[in-house]
mmCIF file of C-alpha atoms and ligand atoms in Angstrom:
data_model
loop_
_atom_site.group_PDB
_atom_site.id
_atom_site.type_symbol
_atom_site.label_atom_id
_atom_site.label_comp_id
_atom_site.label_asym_id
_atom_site.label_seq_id
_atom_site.Cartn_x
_atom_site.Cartn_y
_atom_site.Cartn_z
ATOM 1 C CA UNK A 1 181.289 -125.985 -194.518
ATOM 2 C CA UNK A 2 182.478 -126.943 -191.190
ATOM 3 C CA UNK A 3 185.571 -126.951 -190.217
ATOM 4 C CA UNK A 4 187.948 -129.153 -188.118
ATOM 5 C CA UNK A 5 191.429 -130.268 -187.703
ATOM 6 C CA UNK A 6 194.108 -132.164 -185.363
ATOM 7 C CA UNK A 7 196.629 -129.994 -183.994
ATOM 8 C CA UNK A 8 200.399 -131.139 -182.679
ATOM 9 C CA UNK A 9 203.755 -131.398 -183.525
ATOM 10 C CA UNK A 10 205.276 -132.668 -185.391
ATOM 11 C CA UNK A 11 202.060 -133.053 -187.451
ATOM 12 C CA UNK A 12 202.833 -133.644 -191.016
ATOM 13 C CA UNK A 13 202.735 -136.963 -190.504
ATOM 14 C CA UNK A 14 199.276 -137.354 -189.456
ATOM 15 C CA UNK A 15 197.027 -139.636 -191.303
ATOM 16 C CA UNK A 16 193.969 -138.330 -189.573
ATOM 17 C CA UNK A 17 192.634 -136.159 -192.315
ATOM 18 C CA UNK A 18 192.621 -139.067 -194.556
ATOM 19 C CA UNK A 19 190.657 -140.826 -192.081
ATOM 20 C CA UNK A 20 188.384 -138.211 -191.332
ATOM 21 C CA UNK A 21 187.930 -137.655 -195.467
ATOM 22 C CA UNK A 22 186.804 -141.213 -195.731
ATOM 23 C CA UNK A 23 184.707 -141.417 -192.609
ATOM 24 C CA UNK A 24 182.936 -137.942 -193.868
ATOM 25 C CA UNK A 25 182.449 -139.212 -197.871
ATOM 26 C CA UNK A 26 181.279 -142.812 -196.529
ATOM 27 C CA UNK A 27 178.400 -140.946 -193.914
ATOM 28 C CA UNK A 28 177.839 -138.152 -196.745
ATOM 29 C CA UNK A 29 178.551 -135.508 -194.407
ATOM 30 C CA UNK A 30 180.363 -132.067 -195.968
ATOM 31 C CA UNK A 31 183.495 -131.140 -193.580
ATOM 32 C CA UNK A 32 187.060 -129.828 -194.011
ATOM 33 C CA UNK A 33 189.850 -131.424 -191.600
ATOM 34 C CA UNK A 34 193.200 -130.520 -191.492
ATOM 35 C CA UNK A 35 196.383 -130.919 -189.899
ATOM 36 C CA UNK A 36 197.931 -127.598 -187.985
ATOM 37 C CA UNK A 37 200.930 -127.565 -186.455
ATOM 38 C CA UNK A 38 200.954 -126.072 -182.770
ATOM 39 C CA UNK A 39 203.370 -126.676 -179.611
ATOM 40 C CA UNK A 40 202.333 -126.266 -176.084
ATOM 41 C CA UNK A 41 203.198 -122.347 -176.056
ATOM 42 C CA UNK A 42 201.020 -121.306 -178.771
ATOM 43 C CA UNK A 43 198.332 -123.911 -178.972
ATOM 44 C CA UNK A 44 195.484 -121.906 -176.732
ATOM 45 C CA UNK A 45 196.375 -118.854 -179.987
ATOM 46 C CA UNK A 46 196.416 -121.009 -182.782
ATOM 47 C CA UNK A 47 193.104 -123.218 -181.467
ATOM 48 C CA UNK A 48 191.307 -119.890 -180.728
ATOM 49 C CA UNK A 49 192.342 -118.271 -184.640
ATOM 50 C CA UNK A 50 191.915 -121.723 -186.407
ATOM 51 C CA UNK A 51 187.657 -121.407 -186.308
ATOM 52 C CA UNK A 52 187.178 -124.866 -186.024
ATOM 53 C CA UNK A 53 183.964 -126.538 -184.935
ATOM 54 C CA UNK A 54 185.782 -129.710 -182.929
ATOM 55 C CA UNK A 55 189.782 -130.413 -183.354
ATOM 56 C CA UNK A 56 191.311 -133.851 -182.746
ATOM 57 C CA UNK A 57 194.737 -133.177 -180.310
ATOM 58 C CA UNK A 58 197.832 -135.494 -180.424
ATOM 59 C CA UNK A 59 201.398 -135.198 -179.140
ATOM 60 C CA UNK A 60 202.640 -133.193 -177.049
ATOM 61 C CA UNK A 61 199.652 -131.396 -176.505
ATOM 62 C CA UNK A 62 197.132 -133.634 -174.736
ATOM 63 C CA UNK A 63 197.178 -132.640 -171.072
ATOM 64 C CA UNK A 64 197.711 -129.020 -172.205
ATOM 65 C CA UNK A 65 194.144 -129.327 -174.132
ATOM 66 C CA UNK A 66 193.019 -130.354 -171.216
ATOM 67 C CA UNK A 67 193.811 -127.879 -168.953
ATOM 68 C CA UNK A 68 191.725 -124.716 -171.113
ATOM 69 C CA UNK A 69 188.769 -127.047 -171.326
ATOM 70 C CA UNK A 70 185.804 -125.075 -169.728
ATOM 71 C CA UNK A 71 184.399 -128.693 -169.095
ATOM 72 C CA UNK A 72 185.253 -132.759 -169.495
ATOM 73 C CA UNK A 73 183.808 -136.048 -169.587
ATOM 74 C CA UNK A 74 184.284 -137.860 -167.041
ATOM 75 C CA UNK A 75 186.637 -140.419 -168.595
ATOM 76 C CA UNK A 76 188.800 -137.341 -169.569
ATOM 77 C CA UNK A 77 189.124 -135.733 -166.192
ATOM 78 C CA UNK A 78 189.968 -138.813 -165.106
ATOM 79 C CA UNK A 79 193.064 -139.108 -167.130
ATOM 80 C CA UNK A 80 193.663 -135.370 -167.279
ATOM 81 C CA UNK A 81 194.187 -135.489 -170.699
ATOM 82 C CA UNK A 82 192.158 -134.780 -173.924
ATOM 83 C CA UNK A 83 192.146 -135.933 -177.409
ATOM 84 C CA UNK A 84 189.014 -134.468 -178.727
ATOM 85 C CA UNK A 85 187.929 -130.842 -178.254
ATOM 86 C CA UNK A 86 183.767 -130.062 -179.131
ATOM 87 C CA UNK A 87 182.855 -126.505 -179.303
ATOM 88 C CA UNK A 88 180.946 -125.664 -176.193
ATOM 89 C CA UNK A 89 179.745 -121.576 -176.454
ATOM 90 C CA UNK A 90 182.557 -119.496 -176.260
ATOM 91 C CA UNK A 91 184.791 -122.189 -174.470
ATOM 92 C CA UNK A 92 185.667 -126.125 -175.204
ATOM 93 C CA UNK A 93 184.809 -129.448 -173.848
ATOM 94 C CA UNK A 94 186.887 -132.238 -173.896
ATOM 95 C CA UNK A 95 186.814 -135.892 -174.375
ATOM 96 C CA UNK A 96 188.976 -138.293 -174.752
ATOM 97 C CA UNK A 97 188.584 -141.670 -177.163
ATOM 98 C CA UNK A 98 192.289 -142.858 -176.980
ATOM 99 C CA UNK A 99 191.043 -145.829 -174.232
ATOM 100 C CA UNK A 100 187.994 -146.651 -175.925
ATOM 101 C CA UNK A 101 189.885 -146.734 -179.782
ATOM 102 C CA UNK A 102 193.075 -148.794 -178.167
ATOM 103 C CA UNK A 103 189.994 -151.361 -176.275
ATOM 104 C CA UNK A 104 188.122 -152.016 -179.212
ATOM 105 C CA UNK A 105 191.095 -152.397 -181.693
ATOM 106 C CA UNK A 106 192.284 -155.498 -179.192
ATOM 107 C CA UNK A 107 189.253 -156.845 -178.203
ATOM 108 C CA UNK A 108 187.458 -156.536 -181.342
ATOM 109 C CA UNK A 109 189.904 -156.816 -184.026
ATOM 110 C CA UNK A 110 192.223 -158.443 -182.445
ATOM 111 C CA UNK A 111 190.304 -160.616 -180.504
ATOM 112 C CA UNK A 112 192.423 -160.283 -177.372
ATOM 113 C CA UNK A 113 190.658 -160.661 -174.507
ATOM 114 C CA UNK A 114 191.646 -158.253 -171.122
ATOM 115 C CA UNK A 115 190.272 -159.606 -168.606
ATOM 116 C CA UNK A 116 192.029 -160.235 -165.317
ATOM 117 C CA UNK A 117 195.366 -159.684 -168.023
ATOM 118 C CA UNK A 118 198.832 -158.293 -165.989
ATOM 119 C CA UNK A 119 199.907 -155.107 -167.872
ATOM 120 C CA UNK A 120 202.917 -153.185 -168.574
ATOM 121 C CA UNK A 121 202.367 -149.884 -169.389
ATOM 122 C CA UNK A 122 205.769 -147.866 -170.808
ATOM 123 C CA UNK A 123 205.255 -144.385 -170.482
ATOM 124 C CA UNK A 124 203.173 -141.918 -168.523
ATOM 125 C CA UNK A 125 202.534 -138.880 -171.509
ATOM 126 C CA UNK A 126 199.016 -137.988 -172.727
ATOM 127 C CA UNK A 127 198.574 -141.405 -174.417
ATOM 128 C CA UNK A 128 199.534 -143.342 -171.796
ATOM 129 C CA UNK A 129 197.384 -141.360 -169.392
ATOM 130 C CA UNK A 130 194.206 -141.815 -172.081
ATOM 131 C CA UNK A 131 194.558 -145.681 -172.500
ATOM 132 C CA UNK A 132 194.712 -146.090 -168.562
ATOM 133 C CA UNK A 133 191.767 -146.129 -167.109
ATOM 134 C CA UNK A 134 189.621 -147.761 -170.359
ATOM 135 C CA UNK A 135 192.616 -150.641 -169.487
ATOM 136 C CA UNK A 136 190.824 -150.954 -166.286
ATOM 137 C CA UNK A 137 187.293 -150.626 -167.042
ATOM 138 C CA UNK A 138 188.215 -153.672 -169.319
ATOM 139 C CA UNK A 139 188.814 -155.368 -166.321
ATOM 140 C CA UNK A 140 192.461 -156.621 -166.309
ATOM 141 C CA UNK A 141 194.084 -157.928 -162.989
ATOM 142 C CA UNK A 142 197.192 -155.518 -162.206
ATOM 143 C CA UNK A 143 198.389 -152.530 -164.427
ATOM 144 C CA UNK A 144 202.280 -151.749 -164.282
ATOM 145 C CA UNK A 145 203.161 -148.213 -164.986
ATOM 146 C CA UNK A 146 207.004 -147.624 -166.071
ATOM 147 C CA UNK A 147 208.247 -143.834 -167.246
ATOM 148 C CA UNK A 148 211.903 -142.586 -167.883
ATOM 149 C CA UNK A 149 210.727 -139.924 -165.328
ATOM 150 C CA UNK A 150 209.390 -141.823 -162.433
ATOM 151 C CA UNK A 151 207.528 -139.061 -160.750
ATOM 152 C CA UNK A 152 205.284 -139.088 -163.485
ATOM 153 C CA UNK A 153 204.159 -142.538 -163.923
ATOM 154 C CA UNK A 154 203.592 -142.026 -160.005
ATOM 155 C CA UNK A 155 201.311 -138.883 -160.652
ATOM 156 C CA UNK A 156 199.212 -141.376 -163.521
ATOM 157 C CA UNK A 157 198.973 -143.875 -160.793
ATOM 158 C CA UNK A 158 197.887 -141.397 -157.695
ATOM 159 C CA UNK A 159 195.279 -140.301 -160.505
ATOM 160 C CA UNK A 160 193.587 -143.400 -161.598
ATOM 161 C CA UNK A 161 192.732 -144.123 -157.782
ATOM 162 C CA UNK A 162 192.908 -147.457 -157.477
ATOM 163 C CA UNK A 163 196.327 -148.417 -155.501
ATOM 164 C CA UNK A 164 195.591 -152.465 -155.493
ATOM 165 C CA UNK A 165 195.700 -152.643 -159.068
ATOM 166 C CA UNK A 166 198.063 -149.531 -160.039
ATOM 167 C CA UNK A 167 201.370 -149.332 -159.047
ATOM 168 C CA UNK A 168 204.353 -146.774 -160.604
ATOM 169 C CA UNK A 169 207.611 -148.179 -161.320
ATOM 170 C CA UNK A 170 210.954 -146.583 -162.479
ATOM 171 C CA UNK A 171 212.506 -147.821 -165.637
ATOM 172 C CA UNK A 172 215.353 -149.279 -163.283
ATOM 173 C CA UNK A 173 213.122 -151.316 -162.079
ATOM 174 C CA UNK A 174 211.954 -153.343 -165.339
ATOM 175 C CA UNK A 175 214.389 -156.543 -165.201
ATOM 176 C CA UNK A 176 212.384 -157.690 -161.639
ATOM 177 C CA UNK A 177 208.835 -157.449 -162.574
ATOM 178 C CA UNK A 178 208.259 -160.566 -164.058
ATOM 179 C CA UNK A 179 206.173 -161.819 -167.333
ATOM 180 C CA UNK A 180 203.063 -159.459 -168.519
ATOM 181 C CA UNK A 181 200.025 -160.705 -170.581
ATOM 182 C CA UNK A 182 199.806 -157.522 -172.342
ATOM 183 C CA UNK A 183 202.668 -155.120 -172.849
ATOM 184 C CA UNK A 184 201.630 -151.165 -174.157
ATOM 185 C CA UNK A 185 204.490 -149.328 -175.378
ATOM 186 C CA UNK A 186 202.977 -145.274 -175.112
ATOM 187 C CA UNK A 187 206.344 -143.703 -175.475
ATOM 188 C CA UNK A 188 207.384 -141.409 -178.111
ATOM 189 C CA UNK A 189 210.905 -143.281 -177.740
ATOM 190 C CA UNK A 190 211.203 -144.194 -181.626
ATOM 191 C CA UNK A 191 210.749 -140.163 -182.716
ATOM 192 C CA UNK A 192 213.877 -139.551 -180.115
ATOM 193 C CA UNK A 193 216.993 -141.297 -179.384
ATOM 194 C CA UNK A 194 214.736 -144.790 -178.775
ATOM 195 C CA UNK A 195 213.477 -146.836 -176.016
ATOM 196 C CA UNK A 196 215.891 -147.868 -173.619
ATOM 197 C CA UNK A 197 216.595 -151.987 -173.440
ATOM 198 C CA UNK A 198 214.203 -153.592 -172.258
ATOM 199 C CA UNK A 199 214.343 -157.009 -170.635
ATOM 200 C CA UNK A 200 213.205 -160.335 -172.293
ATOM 201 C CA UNK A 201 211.739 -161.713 -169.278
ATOM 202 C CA UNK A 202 208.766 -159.059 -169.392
ATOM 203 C CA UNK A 203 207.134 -161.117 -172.355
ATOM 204 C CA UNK A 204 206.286 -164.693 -172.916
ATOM 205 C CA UNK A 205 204.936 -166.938 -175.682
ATOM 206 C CA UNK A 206 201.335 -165.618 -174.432
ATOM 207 C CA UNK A 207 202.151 -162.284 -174.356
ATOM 208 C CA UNK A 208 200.730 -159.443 -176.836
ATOM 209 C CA UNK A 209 202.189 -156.551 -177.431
ATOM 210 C CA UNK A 210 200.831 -152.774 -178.673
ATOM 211 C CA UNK A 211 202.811 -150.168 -179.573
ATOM 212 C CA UNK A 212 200.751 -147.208 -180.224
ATOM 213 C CA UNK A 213 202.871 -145.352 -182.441
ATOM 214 C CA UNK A 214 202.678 -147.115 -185.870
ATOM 215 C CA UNK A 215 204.658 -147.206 -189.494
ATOM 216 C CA UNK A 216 208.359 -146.776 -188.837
ATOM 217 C CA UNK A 217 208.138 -145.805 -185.265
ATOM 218 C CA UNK A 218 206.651 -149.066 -183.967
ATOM 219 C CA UNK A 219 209.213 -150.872 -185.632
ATOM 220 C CA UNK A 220 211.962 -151.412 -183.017
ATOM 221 C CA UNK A 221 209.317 -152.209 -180.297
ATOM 222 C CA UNK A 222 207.540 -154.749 -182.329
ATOM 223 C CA UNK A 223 210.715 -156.289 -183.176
ATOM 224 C CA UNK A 224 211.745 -156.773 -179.593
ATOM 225 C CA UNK A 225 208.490 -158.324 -179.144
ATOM 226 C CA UNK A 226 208.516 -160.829 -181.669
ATOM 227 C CA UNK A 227 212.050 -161.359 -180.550
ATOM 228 C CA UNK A 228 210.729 -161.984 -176.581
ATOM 229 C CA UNK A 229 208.528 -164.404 -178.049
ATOM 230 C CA UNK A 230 204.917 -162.451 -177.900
ATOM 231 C CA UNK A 231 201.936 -163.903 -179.732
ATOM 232 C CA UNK A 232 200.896 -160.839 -181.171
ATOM 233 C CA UNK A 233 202.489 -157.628 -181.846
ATOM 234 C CA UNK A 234 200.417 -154.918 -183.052
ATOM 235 C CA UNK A 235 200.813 -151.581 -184.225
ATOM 236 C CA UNK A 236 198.779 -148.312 -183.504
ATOM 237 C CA UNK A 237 197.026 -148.132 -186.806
ATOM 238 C CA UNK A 238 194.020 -149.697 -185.653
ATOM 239 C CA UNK A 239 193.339 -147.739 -182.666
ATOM 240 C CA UNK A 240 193.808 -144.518 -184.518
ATOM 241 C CA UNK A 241 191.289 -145.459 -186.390
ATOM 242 C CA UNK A 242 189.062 -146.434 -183.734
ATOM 243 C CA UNK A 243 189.585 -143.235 -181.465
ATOM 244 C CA UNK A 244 188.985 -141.421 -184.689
ATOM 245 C CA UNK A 245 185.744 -142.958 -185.150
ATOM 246 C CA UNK A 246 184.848 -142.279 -182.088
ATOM 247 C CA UNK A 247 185.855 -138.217 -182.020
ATOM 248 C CA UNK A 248 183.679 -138.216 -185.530
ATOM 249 C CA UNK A 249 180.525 -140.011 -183.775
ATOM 250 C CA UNK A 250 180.870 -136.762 -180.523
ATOM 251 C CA UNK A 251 181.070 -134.429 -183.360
ATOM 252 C CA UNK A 252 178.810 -135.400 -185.725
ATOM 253 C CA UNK A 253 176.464 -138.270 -184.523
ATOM 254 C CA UNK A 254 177.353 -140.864 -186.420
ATOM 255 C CA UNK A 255 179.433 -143.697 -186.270
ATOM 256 C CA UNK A 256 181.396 -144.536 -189.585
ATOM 257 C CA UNK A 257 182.392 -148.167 -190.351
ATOM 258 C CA UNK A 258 186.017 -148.455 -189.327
ATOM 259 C CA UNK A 259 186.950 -151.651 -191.339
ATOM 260 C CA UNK A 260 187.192 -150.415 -195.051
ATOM 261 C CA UNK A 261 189.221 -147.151 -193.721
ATOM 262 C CA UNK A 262 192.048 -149.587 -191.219
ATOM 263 C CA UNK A 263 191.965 -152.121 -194.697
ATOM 264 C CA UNK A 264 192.949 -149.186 -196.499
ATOM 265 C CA UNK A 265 195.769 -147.297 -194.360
ATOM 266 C CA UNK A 266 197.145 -150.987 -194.188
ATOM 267 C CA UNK A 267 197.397 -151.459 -197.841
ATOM 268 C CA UNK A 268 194.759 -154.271 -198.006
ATOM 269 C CA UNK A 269 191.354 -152.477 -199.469
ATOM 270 C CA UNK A 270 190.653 -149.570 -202.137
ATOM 271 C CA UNK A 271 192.730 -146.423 -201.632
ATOM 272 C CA UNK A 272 191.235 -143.733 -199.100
ATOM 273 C CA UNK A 273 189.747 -140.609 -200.411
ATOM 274 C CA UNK A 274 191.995 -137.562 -200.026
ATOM 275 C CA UNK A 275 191.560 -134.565 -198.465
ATOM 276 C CA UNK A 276 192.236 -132.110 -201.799
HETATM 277 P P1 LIG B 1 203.886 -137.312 -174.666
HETATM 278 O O1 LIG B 1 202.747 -136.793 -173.848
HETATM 279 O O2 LIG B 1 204.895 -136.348 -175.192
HETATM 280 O O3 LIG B 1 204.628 -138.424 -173.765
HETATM 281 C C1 LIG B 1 205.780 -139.057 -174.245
HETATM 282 C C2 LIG B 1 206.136 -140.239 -173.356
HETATM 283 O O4 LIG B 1 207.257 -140.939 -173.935
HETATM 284 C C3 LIG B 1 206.562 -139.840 -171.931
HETATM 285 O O5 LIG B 1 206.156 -140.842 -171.031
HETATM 286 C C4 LIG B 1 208.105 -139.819 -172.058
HETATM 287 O O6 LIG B 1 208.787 -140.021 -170.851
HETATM 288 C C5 LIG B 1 208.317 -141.013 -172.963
HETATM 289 N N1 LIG B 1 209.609 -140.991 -173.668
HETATM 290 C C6 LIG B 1 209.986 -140.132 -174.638
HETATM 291 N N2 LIG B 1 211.235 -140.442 -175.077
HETATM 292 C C7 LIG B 1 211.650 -141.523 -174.339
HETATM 293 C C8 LIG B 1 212.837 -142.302 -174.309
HETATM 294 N N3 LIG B 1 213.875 -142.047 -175.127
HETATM 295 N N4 LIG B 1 212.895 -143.338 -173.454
HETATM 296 C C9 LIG B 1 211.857 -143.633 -172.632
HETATM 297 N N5 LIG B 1 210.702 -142.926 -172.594
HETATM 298 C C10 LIG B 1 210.608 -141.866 -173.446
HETATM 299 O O7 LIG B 1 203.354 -138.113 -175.939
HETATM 300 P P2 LIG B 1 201.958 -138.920 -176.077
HETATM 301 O O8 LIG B 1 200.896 -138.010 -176.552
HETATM 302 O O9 LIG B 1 201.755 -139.661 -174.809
HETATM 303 O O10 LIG B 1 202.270 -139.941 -177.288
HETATM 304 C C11 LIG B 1 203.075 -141.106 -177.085
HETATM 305 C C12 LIG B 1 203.063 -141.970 -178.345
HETATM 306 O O11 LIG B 1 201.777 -142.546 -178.549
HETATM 307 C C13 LIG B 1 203.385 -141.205 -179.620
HETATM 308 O O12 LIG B 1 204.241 -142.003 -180.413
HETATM 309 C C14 LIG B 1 202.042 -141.038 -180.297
HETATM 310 O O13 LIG B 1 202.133 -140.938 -181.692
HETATM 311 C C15 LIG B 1 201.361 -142.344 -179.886
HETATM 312 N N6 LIG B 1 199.874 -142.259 -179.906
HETATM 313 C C16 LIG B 1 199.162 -143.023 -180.795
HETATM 314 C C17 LIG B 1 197.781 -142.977 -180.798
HETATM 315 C C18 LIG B 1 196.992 -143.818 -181.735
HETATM 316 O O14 LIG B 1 195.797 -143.563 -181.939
HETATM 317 N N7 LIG B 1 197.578 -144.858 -182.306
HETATM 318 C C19 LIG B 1 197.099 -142.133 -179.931
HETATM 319 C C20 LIG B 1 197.845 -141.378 -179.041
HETATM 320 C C21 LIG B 1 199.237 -141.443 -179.046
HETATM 321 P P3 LIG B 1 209.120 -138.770 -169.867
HETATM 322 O O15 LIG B 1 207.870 -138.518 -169.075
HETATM 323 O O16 LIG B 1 210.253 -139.258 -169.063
HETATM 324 O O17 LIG B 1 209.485 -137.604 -170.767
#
């Protein structure tokens, strides 16, 4: 049986086995995917003893994936981050479906549309760096990049190449940039000491807002949203389970219905197969 797995850490938390489990039993296709914990010192060891097929990669590991891929798509080069490994010979290729997953959970399920939107993006990691350039492929008007460490959210905007529409801001610098349409929260904040304050004036009563962690650690971003008045405030469940889909269709070659599976983690349809 093949094998495959998401590696990170912490990773005991993960919910994409389950997903994986239910996209594999609803295309009848025999796999095993697990969770393995791995830091950036040891991943490249781990990876290379695990003997798996394709791996999915989440915090902190992302840009260090990318870096021992032999080769990339072209929409992972271009964020310099990965979140999909394939088996390529001896080496890996890498992929990344964070953009595409966050994209077609707003447009699609949430009906949000991007164009010619004014976004805020908080943070500059490996998920932040994924859901960039899909942001502007979607077409919006002007995409604000804040970090805690500015000289990173100036390296994401030197990399997506397009100055008129990207500009890198410090996190001193929030209170003067005015109202967003769309505000994505890509820090890991909520697993740490938390986000800093952030100003009310960034949101309005059109504003929607995404934080892409989900469960307990979207809470206190989702809650300053609703407070500032956004329209929607949405967790990361649904793009997990659209960049999931996604990794299984490059692995496998087949896309799974993501409906039933998002109904499920959210409590609403039948329970999810599990993994044992
Ligand atoms: P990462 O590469 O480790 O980056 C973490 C980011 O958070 C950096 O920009 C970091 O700023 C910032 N940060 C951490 N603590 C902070 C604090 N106290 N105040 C302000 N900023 C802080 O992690 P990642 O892979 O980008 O993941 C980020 C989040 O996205 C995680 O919660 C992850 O679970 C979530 N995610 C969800 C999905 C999904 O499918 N829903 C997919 C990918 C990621 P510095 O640069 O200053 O350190």
């Amino acid at each position: 049986m093949k094998r495959y797995a998401v590696f990170g850490s912490p990773i005991s938390h993960s919910q994409s086995p389950r997903i994986h489990a239910a996209f594999a039993q609803q295309c009848g296709i025999a796999m095993a995917y697990v969770a393995i914990e791995a830091g950036r010192d040891d991943f490249a060891a781990i990876l290379a003893a695990s003997g798996v097929q394709g791996a999915n990669v989440t915090l902190p590991l992302k840009e260090t994936a990318f870096a021992l891929c032999t080769d990339a798509s072209a929409r992972a080069r271009r964020a310099g981050a990965v979140n999909t490994l394939l088996r390529d010979g001896d080496g890996w290729r890498g992929d990344n479906t964070d953009g595409l997953g966050l994209v077609r959970d707003l447009t699609e399920r949430h009906g949000l549309d991007l164009r010619e939107r004014r976004v805020l993006l908080l943070g500059a990691g490996g998920a932040a760096r994924g859901v960039a350039p899909t942001l502007l492929d979607a077409g919006i008007r002007e995409l604000v990049v804040a970090n805690r460490s500015p000289e990173r959210a100036d390296a994401l905007a030197d990399a997506m190449g397009d100055p008129g529409r990207v500009h890198a801001r410090g996190w001193d610098a929030l209170p003067a940039l005015g109202e967003f349409d769309l505000l994505v929260n890509a820090t890991s904040a909520a697993r740490g000491v938390g986000l800093p304050p952030l100003p009310m004036a960034l949101a309005g009563l059109r504003s929607a807002a995404v934080d892409l962690s989900y469960g307990e650690a979207a809470v206190p971003f989702l809650a300053w949203a609703r407070a500032a008045g956004c329209m929607h405030a949405v967790d990361g469940l649904g793009m997990l389970v659209e960049q999931a889909a996604e990794s299984f269709r490059l692995w496998h070659g087949v896309r799974p219905e993501t409906d039933p599976v998002y109904a499920a983690l959210n409590g609403q349809g039948d329970a999810l197969v599990t993994a044992d």
